[in-house]
PDB file of N, CA and C in Angstrom:
ATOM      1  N   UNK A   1     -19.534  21.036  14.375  1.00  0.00           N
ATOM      2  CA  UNK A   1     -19.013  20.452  13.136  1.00  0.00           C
ATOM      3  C   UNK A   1     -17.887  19.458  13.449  1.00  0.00           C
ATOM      4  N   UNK A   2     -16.764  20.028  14.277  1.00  0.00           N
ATOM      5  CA  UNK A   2     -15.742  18.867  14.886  1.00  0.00           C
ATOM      6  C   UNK A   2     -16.361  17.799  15.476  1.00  0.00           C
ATOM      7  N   UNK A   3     -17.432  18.128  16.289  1.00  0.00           N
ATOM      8  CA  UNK A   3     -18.144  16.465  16.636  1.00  0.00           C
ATOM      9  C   UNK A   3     -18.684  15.693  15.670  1.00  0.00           C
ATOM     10  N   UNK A   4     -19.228  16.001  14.649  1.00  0.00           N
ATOM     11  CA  UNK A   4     -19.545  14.676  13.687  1.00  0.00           C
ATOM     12  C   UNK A   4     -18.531  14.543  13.062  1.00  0.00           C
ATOM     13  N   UNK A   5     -17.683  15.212  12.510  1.00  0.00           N
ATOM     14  CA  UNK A   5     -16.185  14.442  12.024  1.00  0.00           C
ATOM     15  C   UNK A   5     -15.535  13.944  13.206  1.00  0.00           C
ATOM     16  N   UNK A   6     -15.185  13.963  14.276  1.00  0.00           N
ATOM     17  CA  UNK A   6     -14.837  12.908  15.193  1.00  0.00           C
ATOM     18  C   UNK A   6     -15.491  11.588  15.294  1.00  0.00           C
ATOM     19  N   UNK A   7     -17.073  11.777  15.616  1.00  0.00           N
ATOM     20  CA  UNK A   7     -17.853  10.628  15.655  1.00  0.00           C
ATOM     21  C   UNK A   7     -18.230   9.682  14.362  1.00  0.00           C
ATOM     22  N   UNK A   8     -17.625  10.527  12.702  1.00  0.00           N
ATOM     23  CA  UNK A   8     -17.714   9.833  11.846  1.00  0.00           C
ATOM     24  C   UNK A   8     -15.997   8.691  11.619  1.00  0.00           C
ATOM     25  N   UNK A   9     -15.121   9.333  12.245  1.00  0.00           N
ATOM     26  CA  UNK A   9     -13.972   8.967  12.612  1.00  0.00           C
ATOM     27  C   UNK A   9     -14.009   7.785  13.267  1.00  0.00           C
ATOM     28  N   UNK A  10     -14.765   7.933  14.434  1.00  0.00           N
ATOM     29  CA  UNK A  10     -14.636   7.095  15.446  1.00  0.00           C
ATOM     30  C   UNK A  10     -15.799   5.788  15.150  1.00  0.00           C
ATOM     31  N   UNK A  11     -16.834   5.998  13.976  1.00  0.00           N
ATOM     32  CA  UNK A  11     -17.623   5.007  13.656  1.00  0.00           C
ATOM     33  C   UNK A  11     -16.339   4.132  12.610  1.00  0.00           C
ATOM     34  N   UNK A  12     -15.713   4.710  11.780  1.00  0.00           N
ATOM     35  CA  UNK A  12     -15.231   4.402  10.747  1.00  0.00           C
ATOM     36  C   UNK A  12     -13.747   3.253  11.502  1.00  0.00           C
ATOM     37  N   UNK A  13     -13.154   3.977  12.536  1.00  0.00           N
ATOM     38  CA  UNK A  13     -12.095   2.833  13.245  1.00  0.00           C
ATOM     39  C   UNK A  13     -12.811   1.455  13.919  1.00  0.00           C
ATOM     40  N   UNK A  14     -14.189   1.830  14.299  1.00  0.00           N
ATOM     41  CA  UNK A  14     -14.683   0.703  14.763  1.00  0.00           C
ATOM     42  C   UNK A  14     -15.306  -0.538  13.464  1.00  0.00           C
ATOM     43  N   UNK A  15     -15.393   0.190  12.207  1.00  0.00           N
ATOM     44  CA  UNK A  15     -15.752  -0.301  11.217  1.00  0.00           C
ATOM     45  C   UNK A  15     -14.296  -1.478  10.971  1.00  0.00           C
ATOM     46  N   UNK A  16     -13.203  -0.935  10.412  1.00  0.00           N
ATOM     47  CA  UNK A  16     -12.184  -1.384  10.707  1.00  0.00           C
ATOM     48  C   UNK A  16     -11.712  -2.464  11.418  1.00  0.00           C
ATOM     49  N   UNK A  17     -11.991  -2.235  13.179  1.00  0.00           N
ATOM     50  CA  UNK A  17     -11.651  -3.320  13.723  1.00  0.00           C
ATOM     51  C   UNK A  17     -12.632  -4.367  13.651  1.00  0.00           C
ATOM     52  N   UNK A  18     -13.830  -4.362  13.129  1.00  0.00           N
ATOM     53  CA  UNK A  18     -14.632  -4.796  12.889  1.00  0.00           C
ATOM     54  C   UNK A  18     -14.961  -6.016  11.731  1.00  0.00           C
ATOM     55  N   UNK A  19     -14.547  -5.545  10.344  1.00  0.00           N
ATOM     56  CA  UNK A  19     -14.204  -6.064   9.092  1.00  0.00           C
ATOM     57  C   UNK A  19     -13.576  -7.217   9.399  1.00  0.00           C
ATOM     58  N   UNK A  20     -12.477  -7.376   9.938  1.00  0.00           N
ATOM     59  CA  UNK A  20     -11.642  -8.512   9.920  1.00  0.00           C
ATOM     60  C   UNK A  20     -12.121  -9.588  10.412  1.00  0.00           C
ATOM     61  N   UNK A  21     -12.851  -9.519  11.664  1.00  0.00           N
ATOM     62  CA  UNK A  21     -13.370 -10.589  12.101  1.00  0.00           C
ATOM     63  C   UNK A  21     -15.053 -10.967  11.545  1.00  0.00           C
ATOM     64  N   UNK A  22     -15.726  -9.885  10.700  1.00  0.00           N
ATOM     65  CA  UNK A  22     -16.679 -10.525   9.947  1.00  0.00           C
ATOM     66  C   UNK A  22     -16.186 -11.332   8.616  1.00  0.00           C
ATOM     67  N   UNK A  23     -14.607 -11.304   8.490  1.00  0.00           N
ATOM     68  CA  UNK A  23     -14.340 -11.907   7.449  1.00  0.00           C
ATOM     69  C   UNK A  23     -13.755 -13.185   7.720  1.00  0.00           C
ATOM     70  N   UNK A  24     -13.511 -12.953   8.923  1.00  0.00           N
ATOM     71  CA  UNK A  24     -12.938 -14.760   9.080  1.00  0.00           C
ATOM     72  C   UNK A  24     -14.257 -15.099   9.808  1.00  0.00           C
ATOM     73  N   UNK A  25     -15.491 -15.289  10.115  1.00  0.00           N
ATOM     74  CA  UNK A  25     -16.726 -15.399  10.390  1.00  0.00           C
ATOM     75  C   UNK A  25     -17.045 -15.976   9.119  1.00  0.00           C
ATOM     76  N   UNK A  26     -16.967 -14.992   7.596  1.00  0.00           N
ATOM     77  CA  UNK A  26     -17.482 -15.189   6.910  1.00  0.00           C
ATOM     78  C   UNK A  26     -17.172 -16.785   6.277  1.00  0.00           C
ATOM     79  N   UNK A  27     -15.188 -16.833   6.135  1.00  0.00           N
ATOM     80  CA  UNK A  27     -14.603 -17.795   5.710  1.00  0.00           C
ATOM     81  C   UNK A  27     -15.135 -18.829   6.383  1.00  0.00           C
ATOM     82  N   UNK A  28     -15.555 -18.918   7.490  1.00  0.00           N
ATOM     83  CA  UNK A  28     -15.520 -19.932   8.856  1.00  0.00           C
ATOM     84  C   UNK A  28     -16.496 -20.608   7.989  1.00  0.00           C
ATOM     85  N   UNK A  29     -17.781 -20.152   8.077  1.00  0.00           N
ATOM     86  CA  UNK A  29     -19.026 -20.135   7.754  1.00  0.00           C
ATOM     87  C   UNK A  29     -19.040 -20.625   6.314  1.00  0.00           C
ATOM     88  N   UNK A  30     -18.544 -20.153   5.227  1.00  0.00           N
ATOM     89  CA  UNK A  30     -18.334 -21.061   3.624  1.00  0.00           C
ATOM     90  C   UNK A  30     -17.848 -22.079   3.927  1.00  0.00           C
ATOM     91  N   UNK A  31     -16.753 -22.304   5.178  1.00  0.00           N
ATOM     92  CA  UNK A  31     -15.819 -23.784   4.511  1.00  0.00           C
ATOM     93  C   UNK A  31     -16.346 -24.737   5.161  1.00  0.00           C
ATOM     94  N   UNK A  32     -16.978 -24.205   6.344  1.00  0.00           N
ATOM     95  CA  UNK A  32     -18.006 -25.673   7.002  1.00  0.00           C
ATOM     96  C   UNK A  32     -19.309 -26.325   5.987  1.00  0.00           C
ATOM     97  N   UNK A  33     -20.219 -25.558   5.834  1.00  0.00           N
ATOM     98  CA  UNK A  33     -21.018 -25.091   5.046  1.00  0.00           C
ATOM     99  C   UNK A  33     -20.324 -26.691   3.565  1.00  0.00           C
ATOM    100  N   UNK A  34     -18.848 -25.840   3.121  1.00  0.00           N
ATOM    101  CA  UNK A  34     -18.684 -26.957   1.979  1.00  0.00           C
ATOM    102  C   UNK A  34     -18.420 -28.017   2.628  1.00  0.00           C
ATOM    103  N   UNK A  35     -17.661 -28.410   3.974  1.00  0.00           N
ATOM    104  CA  UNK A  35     -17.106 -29.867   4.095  1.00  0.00           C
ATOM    105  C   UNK A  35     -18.343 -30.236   4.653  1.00  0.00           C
ATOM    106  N   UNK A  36     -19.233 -29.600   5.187  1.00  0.00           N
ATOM    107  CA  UNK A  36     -20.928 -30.936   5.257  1.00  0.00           C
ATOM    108  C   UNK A  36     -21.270 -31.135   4.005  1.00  0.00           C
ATOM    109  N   UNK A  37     -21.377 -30.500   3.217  1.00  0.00           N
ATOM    110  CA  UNK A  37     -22.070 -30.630   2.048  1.00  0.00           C
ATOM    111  C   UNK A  37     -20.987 -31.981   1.116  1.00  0.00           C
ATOM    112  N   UNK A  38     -19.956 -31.785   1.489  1.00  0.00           N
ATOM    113  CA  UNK A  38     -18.822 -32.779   1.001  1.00  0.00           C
ATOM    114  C   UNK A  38     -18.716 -34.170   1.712  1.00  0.00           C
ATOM    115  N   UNK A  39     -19.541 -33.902   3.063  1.00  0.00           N
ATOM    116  CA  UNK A  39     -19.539 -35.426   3.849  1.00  0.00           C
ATOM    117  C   UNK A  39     -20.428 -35.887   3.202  1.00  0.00           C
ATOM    118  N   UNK A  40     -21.715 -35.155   3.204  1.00  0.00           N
ATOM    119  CA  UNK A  40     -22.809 -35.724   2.673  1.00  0.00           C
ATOM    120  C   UNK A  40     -23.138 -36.158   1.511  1.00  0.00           C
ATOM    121  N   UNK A  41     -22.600 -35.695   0.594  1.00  0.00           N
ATOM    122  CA  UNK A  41     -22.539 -35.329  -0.738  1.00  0.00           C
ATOM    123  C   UNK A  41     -21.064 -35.840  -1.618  1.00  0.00           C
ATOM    124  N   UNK A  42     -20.226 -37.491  -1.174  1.00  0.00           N
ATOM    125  CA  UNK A  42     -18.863 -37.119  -1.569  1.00  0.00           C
ATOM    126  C   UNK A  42     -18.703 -36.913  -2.716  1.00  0.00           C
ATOM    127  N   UNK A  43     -17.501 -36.483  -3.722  1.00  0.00           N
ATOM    128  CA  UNK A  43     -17.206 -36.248  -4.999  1.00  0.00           C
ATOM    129  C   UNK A  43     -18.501 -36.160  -5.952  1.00  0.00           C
ATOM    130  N   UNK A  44     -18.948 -35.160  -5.576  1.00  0.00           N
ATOM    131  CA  UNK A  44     -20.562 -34.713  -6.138  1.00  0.00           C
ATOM    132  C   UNK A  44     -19.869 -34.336  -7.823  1.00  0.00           C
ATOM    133  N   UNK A  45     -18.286 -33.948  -7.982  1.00  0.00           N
ATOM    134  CA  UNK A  45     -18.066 -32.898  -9.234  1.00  0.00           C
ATOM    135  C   UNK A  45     -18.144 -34.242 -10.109  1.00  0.00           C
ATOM    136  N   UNK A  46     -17.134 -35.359  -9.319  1.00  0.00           N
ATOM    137  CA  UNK A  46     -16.567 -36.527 -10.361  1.00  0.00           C
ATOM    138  C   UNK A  46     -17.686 -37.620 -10.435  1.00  0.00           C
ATOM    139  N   UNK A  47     -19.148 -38.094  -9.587  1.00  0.00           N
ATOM    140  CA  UNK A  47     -19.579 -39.129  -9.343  1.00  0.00           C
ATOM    141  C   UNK A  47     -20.973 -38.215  -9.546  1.00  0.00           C
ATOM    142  N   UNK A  48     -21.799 -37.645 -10.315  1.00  0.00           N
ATOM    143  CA  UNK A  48     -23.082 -37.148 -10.017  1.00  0.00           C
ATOM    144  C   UNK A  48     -24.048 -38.027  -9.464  1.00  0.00           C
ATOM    145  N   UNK A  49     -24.743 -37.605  -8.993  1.00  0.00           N
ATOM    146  CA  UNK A  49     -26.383 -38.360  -8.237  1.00  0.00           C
ATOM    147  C   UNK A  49     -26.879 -38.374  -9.886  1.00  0.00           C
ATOM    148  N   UNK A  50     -27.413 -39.892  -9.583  1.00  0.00           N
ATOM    149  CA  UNK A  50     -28.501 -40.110 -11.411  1.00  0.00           C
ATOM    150  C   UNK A  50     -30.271 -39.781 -10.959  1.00  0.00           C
TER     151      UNK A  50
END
């Protein structure tokens, strides 16, 4: 019984150190993502394509 609460422990700290860097991955990944879409695409909000 102490081994799966250790090993659920020990999944859960690796979860942890884990999170942070799928989240700046994630950020990485949206803001490129918008500035191509913004090279390609400039002031798409103020100038629409007709």
């Amino acid at each position: 019984m102490t081994q799966s609460k250790e090993a659920q422990k020990s999944y859960f700290v690796g979860y942890l150190s884990l999170a942070p860097v799928l989240a700046v991955l994630a950020v990485s990944i949206a803001f490129s993502i918008w500035a191509i879409f913004n090279f390609i695409f400039p002031d798409l909000l103020f100038h629409p394509l007709p």
